[in-house]
Structure formats: C-alpha cells, structure tokens
mmCIF file of C-alpha atoms in Angstrom:
data_model
loop_
_atom_site.group_PDB
_atom_site.id
_atom_site.type_symbol
_atom_site.label_atom_id
_atom_site.label_comp_id
_atom_site.label_asym_id
_atom_site.label_seq_id
_atom_site.Cartn_x
_atom_site.Cartn_y
_atom_site.Cartn_z
ATOM 1 C CA ALA A 1 111.092 -219.835 9.552
ATOM 2 C CA MET A 2 112.531 -219.844 13.070
ATOM 3 C CA GLY A 3 112.053 -216.081 13.343
ATOM 4 C CA VAL A 4 115.627 -214.765 13.189
ATOM 5 C CA ASP A 5 115.573 -210.996 12.623
ATOM 6 C CA VAL A 6 119.005 -210.525 11.041
ATOM 7 C CA ILE A 7 121.130 -213.103 9.208
ATOM 8 C CA GLU A 8 124.766 -212.169 8.768
ATOM 9 C CA ALA A 9 125.308 -214.405 5.794
ATOM 10 C CA GLY A 10 129.038 -214.020 5.220
ATOM 11 C CA PHE A 11 132.029 -211.880 4.274
ATOM 12 C CA PRO A 12 131.599 -211.180 0.531
ATOM 13 C CA ALA A 13 135.125 -209.835 -0.064
ATOM 14 C CA ALA A 14 136.772 -212.851 1.566
ATOM 15 C CA SER A 15 136.362 -215.185 -1.417
ATOM 16 C CA GLU A 16 134.285 -215.869 -4.523
ATOM 17 C CA GLY A 17 132.510 -218.608 -2.573
ATOM 18 C CA ASP A 18 131.525 -216.256 0.224
ATOM 19 C CA PHE A 19 130.309 -213.673 -2.288
ATOM 20 C CA ALA A 20 128.191 -216.278 -4.104
ATOM 21 C CA ALA A 21 126.761 -217.618 -0.834
ATOM 22 C CA VAL A 22 125.732 -214.191 0.459
ATOM 23 C CA SER A 23 124.207 -213.313 -2.924
ATOM 24 C CA ALA A 24 122.196 -216.550 -3.003
ATOM 25 C CA ILE A 25 120.912 -216.036 0.535
ATOM 26 C CA ALA A 26 119.995 -212.417 -0.238
ATOM 27 C CA GLU A 27 117.951 -213.512 -3.258
ATOM 28 C CA GLN A 28 116.012 -216.051 -1.189
ATOM 29 C CA SER A 29 115.331 -213.751 1.768
ATOM 30 C CA ARG A 30 111.757 -212.848 2.618
ATOM 31 C CA SER A 31 111.468 -211.141 5.985
ATOM 32 C CA ALA A 32 114.887 -211.297 7.674
ATOM 33 C CA ILE A 33 117.479 -208.578 7.168
ATOM 34 C CA ILE A 34 120.370 -210.073 5.174
ATOM 35 C CA CYS A 35 123.684 -208.640 6.269
ATOM 36 C CA GLY A 36 127.160 -208.859 4.785
ATOM 37 C CA LEU A 37 130.391 -208.169 6.649
ATOM 38 C CA ALA A 38 133.015 -205.755 5.309
ATOM 39 C CA ARG A 39 136.273 -204.291 6.505
ATOM 40 C CA SER A 40 136.542 -200.500 6.278
ATOM 41 C CA THR A 41 138.182 -200.626 2.836
ATOM 42 C CA PRO A 42 136.283 -199.287 -0.198
ATOM 43 C CA ASN A 43 136.563 -202.579 -2.103
ATOM 44 C CA ASP A 44 135.129 -204.616 0.783
ATOM 45 C CA ILE A 45 132.138 -202.319 1.081
ATOM 46 C CA GLU A 46 131.436 -202.339 -2.664
ATOM 47 C CA ARG A 47 131.599 -206.162 -2.772
ATOM 48 C CA CYS A 48 129.312 -206.357 0.230
ATOM 49 C CA ALA A 49 126.803 -203.949 -1.295
ATOM 50 C CA GLU A 50 126.762 -205.976 -4.517
ATOM 51 C CA ALA A 51 126.208 -209.238 -2.617
ATOM 52 C CA VAL A 52 123.261 -208.076 -0.487
ATOM 53 C CA LYS A 53 121.540 -205.791 -3.006
ATOM 54 C CA LYS A 54 118.852 -208.339 -3.992
ATOM 55 C CA SER A 55 117.717 -208.779 -0.406
ATOM 56 C CA ALA A 56 114.341 -207.325 0.500
ATOM 57 C CA ARG A 57 116.109 -205.803 3.533
ATOM 58 C CA PRO A 58 119.872 -205.422 2.926
ATOM 59 C CA ARG A 59 122.408 -204.445 5.584
ATOM 60 C CA ILE A 60 126.126 -203.675 5.391
ATOM 61 C CA HIS A 61 128.167 -204.351 8.533
ATOM 62 C CA THR A 62 131.540 -202.633 8.438
ATOM 63 C CA PHE A 63 134.202 -202.793 11.132
ATOM 64 C CA ILE A 64 137.685 -201.695 12.116
ATOM 65 C CA SER A 65 139.923 -202.445 15.097
ATOM 66 C CA THR A 66 140.051 -199.771 17.795
ATOM 67 C CA SER A 67 142.197 -201.271 20.577
ATOM 68 C CA PRO A 68 145.806 -200.079 20.965
ATOM 69 C CA VAL A 69 147.224 -203.566 20.391
ATOM 70 C CA HIS A 70 145.190 -204.120 17.216
ATOM 71 C CA MET A 71 145.808 -200.648 15.803
ATOM 72 C CA LYS A 72 149.559 -201.010 16.315
ATOM 73 C CA HIS A 73 150.176 -204.608 15.268
ATOM 74 C CA LYS A 74 147.231 -205.521 13.009
ATOM 75 C CA LEU A 75 146.311 -202.305 11.220
ATOM 76 C CA LYS A 76 149.572 -200.387 11.621
ATOM 77 C CA MET A 77 147.416 -197.259 11.847
ATOM 78 C CA GLY A 78 147.250 -194.391 14.330
ATOM 79 C CA PRO A 79 144.059 -193.250 16.097
ATOM 80 C CA ASN A 80 143.424 -190.350 13.700
ATOM 81 C CA ALA A 81 143.680 -192.634 10.661
ATOM 82 C CA VAL A 82 141.271 -195.091 12.271
ATOM 83 C CA LEU A 83 138.781 -192.319 13.042
ATOM 84 C CA GLU A 84 138.961 -191.156 9.426
ATOM 85 C CA ALA A 85 138.373 -194.706 8.208
ATOM 86 C CA VAL A 86 135.320 -195.056 10.465
ATOM 87 C CA GLY A 87 133.630 -191.986 8.987
ATOM 88 C CA ARG A 88 134.550 -192.781 5.396
ATOM 89 C CA SER A 89 133.488 -196.434 5.514
ATOM 90 C CA VAL A 90 130.128 -195.798 7.181
ATOM 91 C CA ALA A 91 129.349 -192.978 4.756
ATOM 92 C CA GLN A 92 130.246 -195.200 1.803
ATOM 93 C CA ALA A 93 128.011 -197.991 3.113
ATOM 94 C CA ARG A 94 125.139 -195.533 3.596
ATOM 95 C CA ASN A 95 125.358 -194.675 -0.104
ATOM 96 C CA HIS A 96 124.102 -198.225 -0.747
ATOM 97 C CA THR A 97 121.603 -198.843 2.076
ATOM 98 C CA ASP A 98 119.903 -197.062 4.966
ATOM 99 C CA ASP A 99 120.751 -200.013 7.246
ATOM 100 C CA VAL A 100 124.422 -199.824 8.268
ATOM 101 C CA GLU A 101 126.020 -201.521 11.243
ATOM 102 C CA TRP A 102 129.413 -200.456 12.553
ATOM 103 C CA SER A 103 131.667 -202.467 14.856
ATOM 104 C CA ALA A 104 134.618 -201.463 16.985
ATOM 105 C CA GLU A 105 136.675 -204.650 16.678
ATOM 106 C CA ASP A 106 138.259 -205.522 20.054
ATOM 107 C CA ALA A 107 136.011 -202.938 21.738
ATOM 108 C CA THR A 108 136.507 -204.458 25.191
ATOM 109 C CA ARG A 109 140.240 -203.673 25.099
ATOM 110 C CA THR A 110 139.802 -200.200 23.583
ATOM 111 C CA GLU A 111 140.515 -197.001 25.531
ATOM 112 C CA PHE A 112 137.123 -195.683 26.582
ATOM 113 C CA ASP A 113 137.438 -192.085 25.340
ATOM 114 C CA PHE A 114 138.684 -193.219 21.938
ATOM 115 C CA LEU A 115 135.902 -195.804 21.697
ATOM 116 C CA CYS A 116 133.334 -193.058 22.295
ATOM 117 C CA LYS A 117 134.944 -190.846 19.630
ATOM 118 C CA CYS A 118 134.767 -193.676 17.089
ATOM 119 C CA ILE A 119 131.144 -194.423 17.937
ATOM 120 C CA ASP A 120 130.213 -190.729 17.741
ATOM 121 C CA THR A 121 131.841 -190.553 14.299
ATOM 122 C CA ALA A 122 130.022 -193.697 13.119
ATOM 123 C CA ILE A 123 126.635 -192.369 14.260
ATOM 124 C CA ALA A 124 127.283 -188.963 12.680
ATOM 125 C CA SER A 125 128.211 -190.724 9.422
ATOM 126 C CA GLY A 126 124.945 -192.668 9.320
ATOM 127 C CA ALA A 127 125.368 -195.912 11.257
ATOM 128 C CA THR A 128 122.063 -197.290 12.556
ATOM 129 C CA THR A 129 123.442 -200.172 14.661
ATOM 130 C CA ILE A 130 126.545 -199.985 16.861
ATOM 131 C CA ASN A 131 128.229 -203.234 17.851
ATOM 132 C CA LEU A 132 130.690 -203.564 20.742
ATOM 133 C CA PRO A 133 132.310 -206.977 20.242
ATOM 134 C CA ASP A 134 134.292 -208.915 22.799
ATOM 135 C CA THR A 135 136.471 -210.083 19.932
ATOM 136 C CA VAL A 136 138.973 -212.145 21.892
ATOM 137 C CA GLY A 137 136.585 -213.446 24.557
ATOM 138 C CA TYR A 138 138.288 -211.355 27.229
ATOM 139 C CA SER A 139 135.410 -209.825 29.232
ATOM 140 C CA HIS A 140 133.513 -210.857 32.330
ATOM 141 C CA PRO A 141 129.736 -210.295 32.458
ATOM 142 C CA ASP A 142 129.700 -207.382 34.920
ATOM 143 C CA GLU A 143 132.473 -205.673 32.976
ATOM 144 C CA TYR A 144 130.785 -206.130 29.597
ATOM 145 C CA GLY A 145 127.400 -204.929 30.842
ATOM 146 C CA ALA A 146 129.018 -201.899 32.469
ATOM 147 C CA LEU A 147 130.708 -201.016 29.172
ATOM 148 C CA PHE A 148 127.318 -200.834 27.411
ATOM 149 C CA ARG A 149 125.761 -198.804 30.201
ATOM 150 C CA ARG A 150 128.664 -196.335 30.301
ATOM 151 C CA VAL A 151 128.921 -195.916 26.518
ATOM 152 C CA ILE A 152 125.166 -195.403 26.120
ATOM 153 C CA GLU A 153 125.229 -192.775 28.889
ATOM 154 C CA THR A 154 128.266 -191.004 27.395
ATOM 155 C CA VAL A 155 127.826 -190.964 23.609
ATOM 156 C CA PRO A 156 125.590 -188.226 22.145
ATOM 157 C CA ASN A 157 122.626 -189.565 20.131
ATOM 158 C CA SER A 158 123.001 -193.025 21.688
ATOM 159 C CA ASP A 159 119.211 -193.254 21.598
ATOM 160 C CA LYS A 160 119.252 -192.980 17.789
ATOM 161 C CA VAL A 161 120.886 -196.395 17.216
ATOM 162 C CA ILE A 162 120.424 -200.050 18.114
ATOM 163 C CA TRP A 163 123.195 -201.360 20.379
ATOM 164 C CA SER A 164 124.540 -204.815 19.637
ATOM 165 C CA ALA A 165 126.543 -207.417 21.569
ATOM 166 C CA HIS A 166 128.949 -209.860 19.914
ATOM 167 C CA CYS A 167 130.716 -212.247 22.277
ATOM 168 C CA HIS A 168 133.300 -214.975 21.833
ATOM 169 C CA ASN A 169 133.423 -217.937 24.172
ATOM 170 C CA ASP A 170 137.140 -218.253 24.960
ATOM 171 C CA LEU A 171 136.430 -218.123 28.714
ATOM 172 C CA GLY A 172 133.048 -219.865 28.432
ATOM 173 C CA LEU A 173 131.264 -216.557 29.117
ATOM 174 C CA ALA A 174 129.789 -215.596 25.723
ATOM 175 C CA VAL A 175 126.156 -216.242 26.690
ATOM 176 C CA ALA A 176 126.513 -214.646 30.125
ATOM 177 C CA ASN A 177 128.221 -211.606 28.612
ATOM 178 C CA SER A 178 125.526 -211.263 25.935
ATOM 179 C CA ILE A 179 122.702 -211.427 28.472
ATOM 180 C CA ASN A 180 124.377 -208.819 30.664
ATOM 181 C CA ALA A 181 124.761 -206.569 27.625
ATOM 182 C CA VAL A 182 121.011 -206.848 26.964
ATOM 183 C CA ALA A 183 120.296 -206.027 30.613
ATOM 184 C CA ASN A 184 122.339 -202.850 30.131
ATOM 185 C CA GLY A 185 120.890 -201.596 26.847
ATOM 186 C CA ALA A 186 121.853 -203.902 23.979
ATOM 187 C CA ARG A 187 118.898 -204.749 21.746
ATOM 188 C CA GLN A 188 120.667 -206.985 19.231
ATOM 189 C CA VAL A 189 122.677 -210.098 20.063
ATOM 190 C CA GLU A 190 125.052 -211.571 17.501
ATOM 191 C CA CYS A 191 125.062 -215.286 18.112
ATOM 192 C CA ALA A 192 125.215 -218.624 16.335
ATOM 193 C CA ILE A 193 123.314 -221.889 16.387
ATOM 194 C CA ASN A 194 125.235 -224.384 18.558
ATOM 195 C CA GLY A 195 127.590 -221.521 19.461
ATOM 196 C CA LEU A 196 129.440 -222.174 16.208
ATOM 197 C CA GLY A 197 132.348 -219.834 15.529
ATOM 198 C CA GLU A 198 136.088 -219.368 15.388
ATOM 199 C CA ARG A 199 138.293 -220.635 18.249
ATOM 200 C CA ALA A 200 135.982 -221.554 21.174
ATOM 201 C CA GLY A 201 132.919 -220.297 19.311
ATOM 202 C CA ASN A 202 130.366 -217.503 19.631
ATOM 203 C CA ALA A 203 127.419 -217.061 21.960
ATOM 204 C CA ALA A 204 124.893 -219.885 21.478
ATOM 205 C CA LEU A 205 121.601 -218.637 20.031
ATOM 206 C CA GLU A 206 119.546 -221.396 21.647
ATOM 207 C CA GLU A 207 120.911 -220.711 25.134
ATOM 208 C CA ILE A 208 120.229 -216.960 24.934
ATOM 209 C CA VAL A 209 116.696 -217.479 23.597
ATOM 210 C CA MET A 210 115.766 -219.986 26.285
ATOM 211 C CA ALA A 211 117.467 -218.105 29.124
ATOM 212 C CA MET A 212 115.236 -215.136 28.355
ATOM 213 C CA LYS A 213 112.147 -217.279 27.909
ATOM 214 C CA VAL A 214 112.561 -219.380 31.050
ATOM 215 C CA ARG A 215 113.718 -216.475 33.239
ATOM 216 C CA SER A 216 111.452 -213.699 32.010
ATOM 217 C CA ASP A 217 111.034 -212.736 35.670
ATOM 218 C CA THR A 218 114.607 -211.385 35.751
ATOM 219 C CA LEU A 219 115.123 -210.889 31.986
ATOM 220 C CA PRO A 220 112.034 -209.001 30.772
ATOM 221 C CA PHE A 221 113.021 -209.144 27.106
ATOM 222 C CA GLU A 222 111.556 -210.944 24.103
ATOM 223 C CA THR A 223 112.829 -212.326 20.818
ATOM 224 C CA ASP A 224 110.834 -213.516 17.814
ATOM 225 C CA ILE A 225 112.597 -216.898 17.823
ATOM 226 C CA LYS A 226 110.223 -219.871 17.857
ATOM 227 C CA PRO A 227 111.722 -222.337 20.377
ATOM 228 C CA ALA A 228 110.132 -225.353 18.670
ATOM 229 C CA TYR A 229 112.660 -224.937 15.847
ATOM 230 C CA LEU A 230 115.789 -224.882 18.030
ATOM 231 C CA SER A 231 116.498 -228.613 18.120
ATOM 232 C CA ARG A 232 115.882 -229.018 14.386
ATOM 233 C CA ALA A 233 118.123 -226.065 13.555
ATOM 234 C CA SER A 234 120.824 -227.430 15.843
ATOM 235 C CA ALA A 235 120.731 -230.852 14.213
ATOM 236 C CA MET A 236 120.816 -229.355 10.698
ATOM 237 C CA VAL A 237 123.818 -227.125 11.466
ATOM 238 C CA SER A 238 125.651 -230.014 13.117
ATOM 239 C CA ARG A 239 125.018 -232.296 10.153
ATOM 240 C CA ILE A 240 126.064 -229.780 7.490
ATOM 241 C CA THR A 241 129.191 -228.539 9.269
ATOM 242 C CA GLY A 242 130.335 -231.900 10.659
ATOM 243 C CA PHE A 243 130.630 -230.338 14.131
ATOM 244 C CA PRO A 244 128.944 -232.735 16.578
ATOM 245 C CA VAL A 245 126.912 -231.298 19.455
ATOM 246 C CA GLN A 246 128.310 -232.421 22.808
ATOM 247 C CA TYR A 247 125.897 -234.714 24.611
ATOM 248 C CA ASN A 248 125.636 -232.427 27.644
ATOM 249 C CA LYS A 249 125.271 -229.195 25.639
ATOM 250 C CA ALA A 250 122.628 -226.917 27.187
ATOM 251 C CA ILE A 251 119.204 -226.843 25.457
ATOM 252 C CA VAL A 252 120.046 -228.954 22.372
ATOM 253 C CA GLY A 253 122.350 -231.713 23.672
ATOM 254 C CA LYS A 254 120.858 -235.237 23.629
ATOM 255 C CA ASN A 255 121.345 -235.487 27.412
ATOM 256 C CA ALA A 256 119.853 -232.061 28.193
ATOM 257 C CA PHE A 257 116.531 -233.598 29.226
ATOM 258 C CA ALA A 258 117.733 -237.078 30.198
#
C-alpha cells in the first residue's frame, strides 16, 4: 500500500521458516515485485525459485563474494571459479524468471577490473539488475558514488540493466552512500524501514524517501513511496520486531518534530 516497488522477502534456502514466509508473501503480492535471496549454489536458486513462483512478479536475487578477502577466507575459491559461478548461477535463475538480480558481495573492497569482469559475465548471462553492495559498511559517499559512475562508464551494456545500491550503516553513512549512488546512476536502493538490518543496520527507507522529496532541487529523482504511510510502517515494524525507534531518529522518531 505504501508503494514499494520491490520487496525482498527473505532467504528461502536459509530455513523452512524463511521459505514459508517468502512463499506466503509471494502468494499475497499484487503489484510489487517479490524477490528471494539466493547464494550462487544450485540448491539455493531452486529453493528461491520455488518460493517466489506464485508471485505476480517474481525475482531471484543471487550473489557471490568478489573481494580478495572474502574469496580467500569465506569462499575458499579463486577468481576463475567465482567467475564461473557468476555465469552459472545467473543462467540458472533466468531459467525460472526473466527478472534476475546479481550482487557482487563486498563490491566496495573488490579489485575494480575483476568487479567489471564479474558484472560483464552476469549481464551476458541474463541479469537485469546489478547490485554493488557496501557489505561491511566501509565506504564514504564520494567513494561509493564514484564506484557507480566508473563501473557504469566501463562495463559494456551497462545501459541494459538497472543499477542498485545496498549500504550498511557501520559508519553511519548508509543513507548518504545510497543517495550518492543514485546521483551517479543507481536506480534501485535496497533499504529497510527504520534502517533495520544486521549489525548497525541498513539504509533507512524513510530517510532516503524524504531526503529526495524535501531536496528535489538537488536530488531530481522520484520514488513511488507515499510519505503518509512512513510513520505507520515504522511503528508496525518496531512493534513486531521489538526494536524500539530512538526518540531522535530522523523522520519517524517521536522527537523529530518536537
């Protein structure tokens, strides 16, 4: 009802509960794209496809780490193996839906040339959205915006996909980073009501929406979000999750207009 375009409803392969939740949300969806998250493994993608298949507009979002530190210590894979996994996973997801998002996990700490190779492979394999996440909340706004501008200028067929920003708030910069990404070519922002998310949270949906609305003079971009719903959505999420909203939280805190 609030006008969100894409709802990433969960990680179907993570647990039976996540699978059931994503399936239930997909069945109830009307206009929003319902997206499930999947690692680049065949089982993850099959579980994700099964969970979102009843959505009117299903999406599979598959990802793999691309930074040297993650490839070495998390994946224990070399660059060539990661590139192969990118192509295979995106192609597998495209067998189930025309709407496939691919993410380079830890993109902001990935070597630039290798990042471009991975993105090129994902686009060639059928990805329609490319996400460059600041997975560990490491970037500064100028740096993150410059990454989008440089990648879009460098990668062939960059005009054939939607570019997406996904920022974590470890340095308190998730919203600023997201806005700078949009200013440099991103047209999807992955965010959460109240900035909910792991560790210090994700970019706050309500702050991004209102920053663009209030400062349309410097941010000439629009979303379909209806601002009248923001406070109600914030209160609902806070109540269900048991995460209180700090009194001085921007936009939805009880002191924001005191």
